[in-house]
Structures are given as C-alpha cells and as structure tokens.
Coordinates of C-alpha atoms in Angstrom, one line a residue:
X1 CA 0.0 0.0 0.0
X2 CA 2.9 2.4 0.7
X3 CA 4.4 1.7 -2.7
X4 CA 1.0 2.2 -4.3
X5 CA 0.7 5.6 -2.6
X6 CA 4.2 6.7 -3.5
X7 CA 3.6 5.6 -7.1
X8 CA 0.4 7.5 -7.4
X9 CA 2.1 10.7 -6.1
X10 CA 4.9 10.1 -8.5
X11 CA 2.5 9.9 -11.5
X12 CA 0.2 12.8 -10.5
X13 CA 2.7 15.4 -11.6
X14 CA 3.3 14.1 -15.1
X15 CA -0.4 13.5 -15.7
X16 CA -1.3 17.1 -14.6
X17 CA 1.5 18.6 -16.8
X18 CA 0.6 16.5 -19.9
X19 CA -0.4 19.1 -22.5
X20 CA -0.9 16.6 -25.3
X21 CA -3.9 14.3 -25.5
X22 CA -1.6 11.4 -26.4
X23 CA 0.6 12.0 -23.3
X24 CA -2.5 12.3 -21.1
X25 CA -3.8 8.9 -22.4
X26 CA -0.4 7.4 -22.1
X27 CA 0.0 8.5 -18.4
X28 CA -3.6 7.4 -17.7
X29 CA -3.0 3.9 -19.1
X30 CA 0.3 3.7 -17.2
X31 CA -1.3 4.7 -14.0
X32 CA -4.2 2.2 -14.5
X33 CA -1.7 -0.5 -15.1
X34 CA 0.3 0.5 -12.1
X35 CA -2.7 0.4 -9.8
X36 CA -3.9 -2.9 -11.3
X37 CA -0.7 -4.6 -10.3
X38 CA -1.4 -3.8 -6.6
X39 CA -5.0 -4.8 -6.9
X40 CA -4.2 -8.2 -8.5
X41 CA -1.4 -8.7 -5.8
X42 CA -4.0 -8.1 -3.1
X43 CA -6.4 -10.6 -4.7
X44 CA -3.7 -13.2 -4.8
X45 CA -2.9 -12.7 -1.1
X46 CA -6.6 -12.8 -0.2
X47 CA -7.1 -16.1 -2.2
X48 CA -4.0 -17.6 -0.7
X49 CA -5.1 -16.7 2.8
X50 CA -8.5 -18.4 2.2
X51 CA -6.7 -21.4 0.8
X52 CA -4.6 -21.8 4.0
X53 CA -7.7 -21.2 6.2
X54 CA -9.1 -24.4 4.7
X55 CA -5.8 -26.3 5.0
X56 CA -6.5 -28.2 8.3
X57 CA -9.9 -29.5 7.1
X58 CA -8.5 -30.8 3.9
X59 CA -5.5 -32.4 5.6
X60 CA -7.9 -34.3 7.8
X61 CA -9.7 -35.5 4.7
X62 CA -6.4 -36.8 3.3
X63 CA -6.0 -39.2 6.2
X64 CA -9.6 -40.6 5.9
X65 CA -10.9 -43.1 3.4
X66 CA -13.6 -40.7 2.2
X67 CA -11.6 -37.9 0.7
X68 CA -14.0 -35.0 0.4
X69 CA -12.1 -31.7 0.1
X70 CA -13.6 -28.3 0.7
X71 CA -13.2 -24.7 -0.5
X72 CA -11.0 -23.4 -3.3
X73 CA -8.3 -25.3 -5.2
X74 CA -10.1 -28.6 -4.8
X75 CA -8.5 -29.9 -7.9
X76 CA -5.1 -29.6 -6.4
X77 CA -6.2 -31.5 -3.2
X78 CA -8.0 -34.1 -5.4
X79 CA -4.9 -34.7 -7.5
X80 CA -2.7 -35.1 -4.4
X81 CA -5.3 -37.3 -2.7
X82 CA -5.4 -39.6 -5.7
X83 CA -1.8 -40.6 -4.9
X84 CA -2.7 -42.1 -1.5
X85 CA -2.5 -45.7 -2.5
X86 CA -0.6 -47.1 0.4
X87 CA -1.9 -47.8 3.9
X88 CA 0.6 -48.1 6.7
X89 CA -0.5 -48.6 10.3
X90 CA -4.1 -48.0 9.3
X91 CA -3.2 -44.6 7.9
X92 CA -3.3 -43.6 4.2
X93 CA 0.1 -42.7 2.8
X94 CA 1.5 -41.5 -0.5
X95 CA 4.8 -41.9 -2.4
X96 CA 4.4 -38.5 -4.1
X97 CA 6.1 -35.4 -2.9
X98 CA 3.7 -32.7 -1.9
X99 CA 5.7 -29.9 -3.5
X100 CA 4.8 -31.4 -6.9
X101 CA 1.2 -30.3 -6.2
X102 CA 1.5 -27.5 -3.7
X103 CA 3.7 -25.0 -5.2
X104 CA 3.1 -21.4 -6.2
X105 CA 2.5 -22.0 -9.9
X106 CA 0.0 -24.9 -9.5
X107 CA -2.0 -23.5 -6.6
X108 CA -2.2 -19.9 -8.0
X109 CA -3.2 -21.4 -11.4
X110 CA -6.0 -23.3 -9.7
X111 CA -7.1 -20.2 -7.7
X112 CA -7.2 -18.2 -10.9
X113 CA -8.1 -20.8 -13.6
X114 CA -9.1 -18.2 -16.2
X115 CA -6.1 -16.0 -15.9
X116 CA -2.3 -16.8 -15.8
X117 CA -1.6 -14.6 -12.9
X118 CA 2.0 -15.6 -12.2
X119 CA 3.0 -15.4 -15.9
X120 CA 1.4 -11.9 -16.0
X121 CA 3.2 -10.9 -12.9
X122 CA 6.5 -12.1 -14.4
X123 CA 6.0 -9.8 -17.4
X124 CA 5.2 -6.7 -15.4
X125 CA 8.8 -5.5 -15.1
X126 CA 9.3 -5.7 -18.9
X127 CA 5.9 -4.0 -19.3
X128 CA 7.1 -1.1 -17.2
X129 CA 10.2 -0.8 -19.3
X130 CA 8.1 -1.1 -22.4
X131 CA 5.9 1.8 -21.1
X132 CA 9.1 3.8 -20.6
X133 CA 10.3 3.1 -24.2
X134 CA 6.8 3.9 -25.5
X135 CA 6.9 7.2 -23.6
X136 CA 10.3 8.0 -25.0
X137 CA 9.1 7.7 -28.6
X138 CA 5.9 9.4 -27.7
X139 CA 7.9 12.4 -26.3
X140 CA 10.0 12.6 -29.4
X141 CA 6.9 12.5 -31.5
X142 CA 5.2 15.2 -29.5
X143 CA 8.3 17.4 -29.6
X144 CA 9.0 16.9 -33.3
X145 CA 5.3 17.5 -34.0
X146 CA 5.6 21.1 -32.7
X147 CA 8.6 22.1 -34.8
X148 CA 7.8 24.3 -37.8
X149 CA 10.5 23.6 -40.4
X150 CA 9.1 26.2 -42.8
X151 CA 9.9 29.2 -40.5
X152 CA 13.7 29.4 -40.1
X153 CA 13.5 32.4 -37.8
X154 CA 11.7 30.2 -35.1
X155 CA 14.2 27.3 -35.5
X156 CA 15.9 28.1 -32.2
X157 CA 12.6 28.4 -30.4
X158 CA 11.4 25.1 -31.9
X159 CA 14.7 23.4 -30.8
X160 CA 14.3 24.8 -27.3
X161 CA 10.7 23.5 -27.3
X162 CA 11.8 20.1 -28.5
X163 CA 14.4 19.9 -25.7
X164 CA 12.2 21.3 -23.0
X165 CA 9.1 19.4 -23.9
X166 CA 9.9 16.4 -26.2
X167 CA 13.2 15.3 -24.7
X168 CA 12.0 15.9 -21.1
X169 CA 8.9 13.8 -21.7
X170 CA 11.0 11.1 -23.5
X171 CA 13.6 10.8 -20.7
X172 CA 11.1 11.2 -17.9
X173 CA 8.9 8.4 -19.2
X174 CA 12.0 6.2 -19.6
X175 CA 13.1 7.0 -16.1
X176 CA 9.6 6.4 -14.7
X177 CA 9.3 3.0 -16.6
X178 CA 12.8 1.8 -15.4
X179 CA 12.2 3.1 -11.9
X180 CA 8.8 1.4 -11.6
X181 CA 10.3 -1.8 -13.0
X182 CA 13.0 -1.8 -10.4
X183 CA 10.6 -0.9 -7.6
X184 CA 8.2 -3.6 -8.6
X185 CA 10.9 -6.2 -9.1
X186 CA 12.6 -5.7 -5.7
X187 CA 9.8 -4.6 -3.5
X188 CA 6.7 -6.3 -4.9
X189 CA 7.4 -9.3 -7.1
X190 CA 10.3 -10.9 -5.4
X191 CA 8.9 -10.5 -1.8
X192 CA 5.5 -11.7 -3.0
X193 CA 6.9 -14.8 -4.7
X194 CA 9.3 -15.5 -1.8
X195 CA 6.4 -15.3 0.7
X196 CA 4.2 -17.6 -1.5
X197 CA 7.0 -20.1 -2.0
X198 CA 7.8 -20.1 1.8
X199 CA 4.1 -20.8 2.6
X200 CA 3.7 -23.5 0.1
X201 CA 7.1 -25.0 1.0
X202 CA 6.1 -25.1 4.6
X203 CA 2.8 -26.8 3.7
X204 CA 4.6 -29.3 1.5
X205 CA 7.0 -30.2 4.3
X206 CA 4.1 -30.6 6.7
X207 CA 2.3 -32.9 4.3
X208 CA 5.4 -34.9 3.5
X209 CA 6.2 -35.3 7.2
X210 CA 2.7 -36.6 7.9
X211 CA 1.9 -38.7 4.8
X212 CA 5.0 -39.3 2.6
X213 CA 6.6 -42.7 2.6
X214 CA 9.6 -43.9 0.6
X215 CA 10.2 -47.3 -0.9
X216 CA 12.2 -48.6 2.1
X217 CA 9.4 -47.6 4.5
X218 CA 6.8 -49.3 2.3
X219 CA 9.0 -52.4 2.2
X220 CA 9.3 -52.5 6.0
X221 CA 5.6 -51.9 6.4
X222 CA 4.8 -54.7 3.9
X223 CA 7.2 -57.1 5.7
X224 CA 5.6 -56.1 9.0
X225 CA 2.1 -56.6 7.5
X226 CA 3.1 -60.0 6.2
X227 CA 4.6 -61.0 9.5
X228 CA 1.5 -59.8 11.3
X229 CA -0.7 -61.7 8.8
X230 CA 1.4 -64.9 9.3
X231 CA 1.2 -64.5 13.1
X232 CA -2.5 -64.0 12.8
X233 CA -2.8 -67.0 10.5
X234 CA -0.7 -69.1 13.0
X235 CA -2.9 -67.9 15.8
X236 CA -6.0 -68.7 13.9
X237 CA -4.7 -72.2 12.9
X238 CA -3.7 -72.9 16.4
X239 CA -7.1 -71.8 17.7
X240 CA -8.8 -73.9 15.0
X241 CA -6.7 -76.9 15.7
X242 CA -7.1 -76.6 19.5
X243 CA -10.9 -76.1 19.0
X244 CA -11.1 -79.1 16.7
X245 CA -9.0 -81.2 19.0
X246 CA -11.2 -80.3 22.0
X247 CA -14.3 -81.1 19.9
X248 CA -12.8 -84.5 18.9
X249 CA -11.8 -85.3 22.5
X250 CA -15.2 -84.2 23.8
X251 CA -17.0 -86.3 21.1
X252 CA -14.7 -89.3 21.8
X253 CA -15.4 -88.9 25.5
X254 CA -19.1 -88.7 25.0
X255 CA -19.0 -91.8 22.7
X256 CA -16.8 -93.6 25.1
X257 CA -19.0 -92.8 28.1
X258 CA -22.0 -93.9 26.1
X259 CA -20.3 -97.2 25.1
X260 CA -19.1 -97.7 28.7
X261 CA -22.7 -97.0 29.8
X262 CA -24.0 -99.5 27.4
X263 CA -21.3 -102.1 28.3
X264 CA -22.0 -101.5 32.0
X265 CA -25.7 -101.9 31.4
X266 CA -25.1 -105.2 29.5
X267 CA -22.7 -106.4 32.2
X268 CA -25.2 -105.5 34.9
X269 CA -27.9 -107.3 33.0
X270 CA -25.5 -110.3 32.5
X271 CA -24.6 -110.3 36.2
X272 CA -28.2 -110.1 37.2
X273 CA -29.1 -113.0 34.9
X274 CA -26.1 -115.0 36.0
X275 CA -27.0 -114.4 39.7
X276 CA -30.6 -115.3 39.2
X277 CA -29.6 -118.4 37.2
X278 CA -27.0 -119.4 39.7
X279 CA -29.4 -118.9 42.6
X280 CA -32.0 -121.0 40.8
X281 CA -29.4 -123.7 40.0
X282 CA -28.3 -123.7 43.7
X283 CA -31.9 -123.9 44.8
X284 CA -32.6 -126.7 42.4
X285 CA -29.5 -128.6 43.6
X286 CA -30.4 -128.1 47.2
X287 CA -33.9 -129.1 46.6
X288 CA -32.7 -132.3 44.9
X289 CA -30.2 -132.9 47.7
X290 CA -32.8 -132.4 50.4
X291 CA -35.2 -134.6 48.5
X292 CA -32.6 -137.3 48.3
X293 CA -31.6 -136.9 51.9
X294 CA -35.3 -137.1 52.9
X295 CA -35.8 -140.2 50.9
X296 CA -32.7 -141.8 52.5
X297 CA -33.7 -140.8 56.0
X298 CA -37.2 -142.0 55.4
X299 CA -36.0 -145.3 54.0
X300 CA -33.6 -145.7 56.9
X301 CA -36.2 -144.8 59.4
X302 CA -38.8 -147.1 57.8
X303 CA -36.2 -149.9 57.7
X304 CA -35.2 -149.3 61.3
X305 CA -38.8 -149.4 62.4
X306 CA -39.3 -152.5 60.4
X307 CA -36.3 -154.1 62.1
X308 CA -37.5 -153.1 65.5
X309 CA -40.9 -154.5 64.8
X310 CA -39.4 -157.7 63.6
X311 CA -37.3 -157.9 66.7
X312 CA -40.2 -157.3 68.9
X313 CA -42.2 -159.8 66.9
X314 CA -39.5 -162.4 67.3
X315 CA -39.2 -161.7 71.0
X316 CA -42.9 -162.1 71.5
X317 CA -42.9 -165.3 69.5
X318 CA -40.2 -166.8 71.8
X319 CA -42.3 -166.1 74.9

C-alpha cells in the first residue's frame, strides 16, 4: 500500500502537466496498469489466505478413506489425494512429494483458472520498461510535431521547445518506466513470490512429514504386515486346531461314556441274569439234595422201624 501511494504521487505530476492528449492517455494507461498490479497482488494474497484457512480440514480429509475436500483449489487436493494408494498402520500414505502439487504455480493457477496470474506478474517489469520506451518515442513524437520547419526564424525556439518538452517527456517516461520496473521487481514481485514459496514449501514439508513414505518404509511396512498376517494366521490355525482337538476329545469322551454306559448296562444285566440263574441252580441242587436226603432218611427210618418191629415180633414169639 505504501508503494501504491508513492507511485500514485509520482504519477500525479506528469499527468497534470501533460499538455498533449496522447501523453494524457499514455499516463492514464500507465497509472491504471500500475494500480492494477497492486489490486491483483491483493487478490492473490486474499485467495492464498483463504486457501490456507481451509488447509486443516483438507489435511484431515487426506487421512480418511472418504476424501471430500472443501473450498477453493479442490482440484489440487483431489490430484494429491489420488496418490494415496498405500496404507501403513491403518493410515493412508503416499509416495508422491507434496511440492509437486502444492507450489506457487500450481496453486495460483488453480485459484485463478481463467487468468495466468504468475505469468502476467512475471511480465510486469518488462511491461514497465516497455511503457518507458513507448513514452520515449511518444515524447519525441510530440516534440517533433511542434517544430515548424518552414519558419527558419523560429528554429531556435522550436529546438528549445523540443528539448524542454519532447526530450524531457522522453527521458522522464523512460526513467519512470525503469524506476517502476526496479521498484516492482525488488519490493513487490520478489517479496511476494518469496512469501508464497515459503508458505507452500512449509505446507509441503508438513504434508510430507505426515503422509509421505519412501520405498524402504513401504517395504518395511509390507514385511511387518506379512509378518502380522502370518502370526494372525498361525494364531488362527492354532485356535482352530485346538478347538477341533477339543471337539474331537469331547466327542470321543461322549461316545466312550455312552459305550461304557451300554457295556455297563449289559454287564449289569448279565450279572443279574447269571446271579438269578446261579441262585436258581443252587436252589434246584439243594432241593434235589434235600429230597434225596429225605428219601434216604425216610428209608432208613422205615427200615429201622421195620427191624425193630421184627425184633419185637420175634421176642414175643419166643415167649
């Protein structure tokens, strides 16, 4: 703003002293161009500030699976987000350097898609010099146009007018053009580009630190992932084997218990049948034995009685 104010003051004098319509138009165009440079520079800074205000939200979107970017320069964020094809430790990563996408030229081109701002800004110093050269020839033209070559008595006056008016305008416009070119180059263009490059370099470093991975890191991550997958597979296989072995043992135990139960039931039934049969056989044997003993005793008793009767009968006969 200070440079704009100084430039306007610097141009007010020549514009007010312009006595030729062509010089007046020249200085008017020059002043309009000078002011437009500062207006466009202000627009660039405002757009860039808006871009960085949305930076944090868009960086969060980079780390998520659903990459929805907000605000201006979405194409730059989308192009950078499309490179996130690696996932390490459950976080999306990229092998692309952020400065390939977030640099002054690419971002400014996206912020002003219909106007090549940075190219235009790069041509401003030469344009100022061109204005100076144009003013030089315009001054010569105005000065030469006021010379009356038909009147030799006014030749000295015409030459004085050429020097005082035409040469002064020619040299003044050249000086103004070169001066504006130098002022713009060293106090506007270079500081602006340096500031933009610094901001975008800082953003690129921040993105690379957060999301960039090189080939060795990807290889290490892949090995770690494979190792984890193998460990998980081993754990799963162990769990499955252990579970199946437990099921087999449980099923075998159940079948064995069922078979033992059946065998026990059969043995119990066999034992019961054997016991009953044995008891019946013993009873039958005892019954037969007792029956035989009874018969023997009865026969012996009857025989004994018979003998006694016979003895008594013989004794009575003797008497």
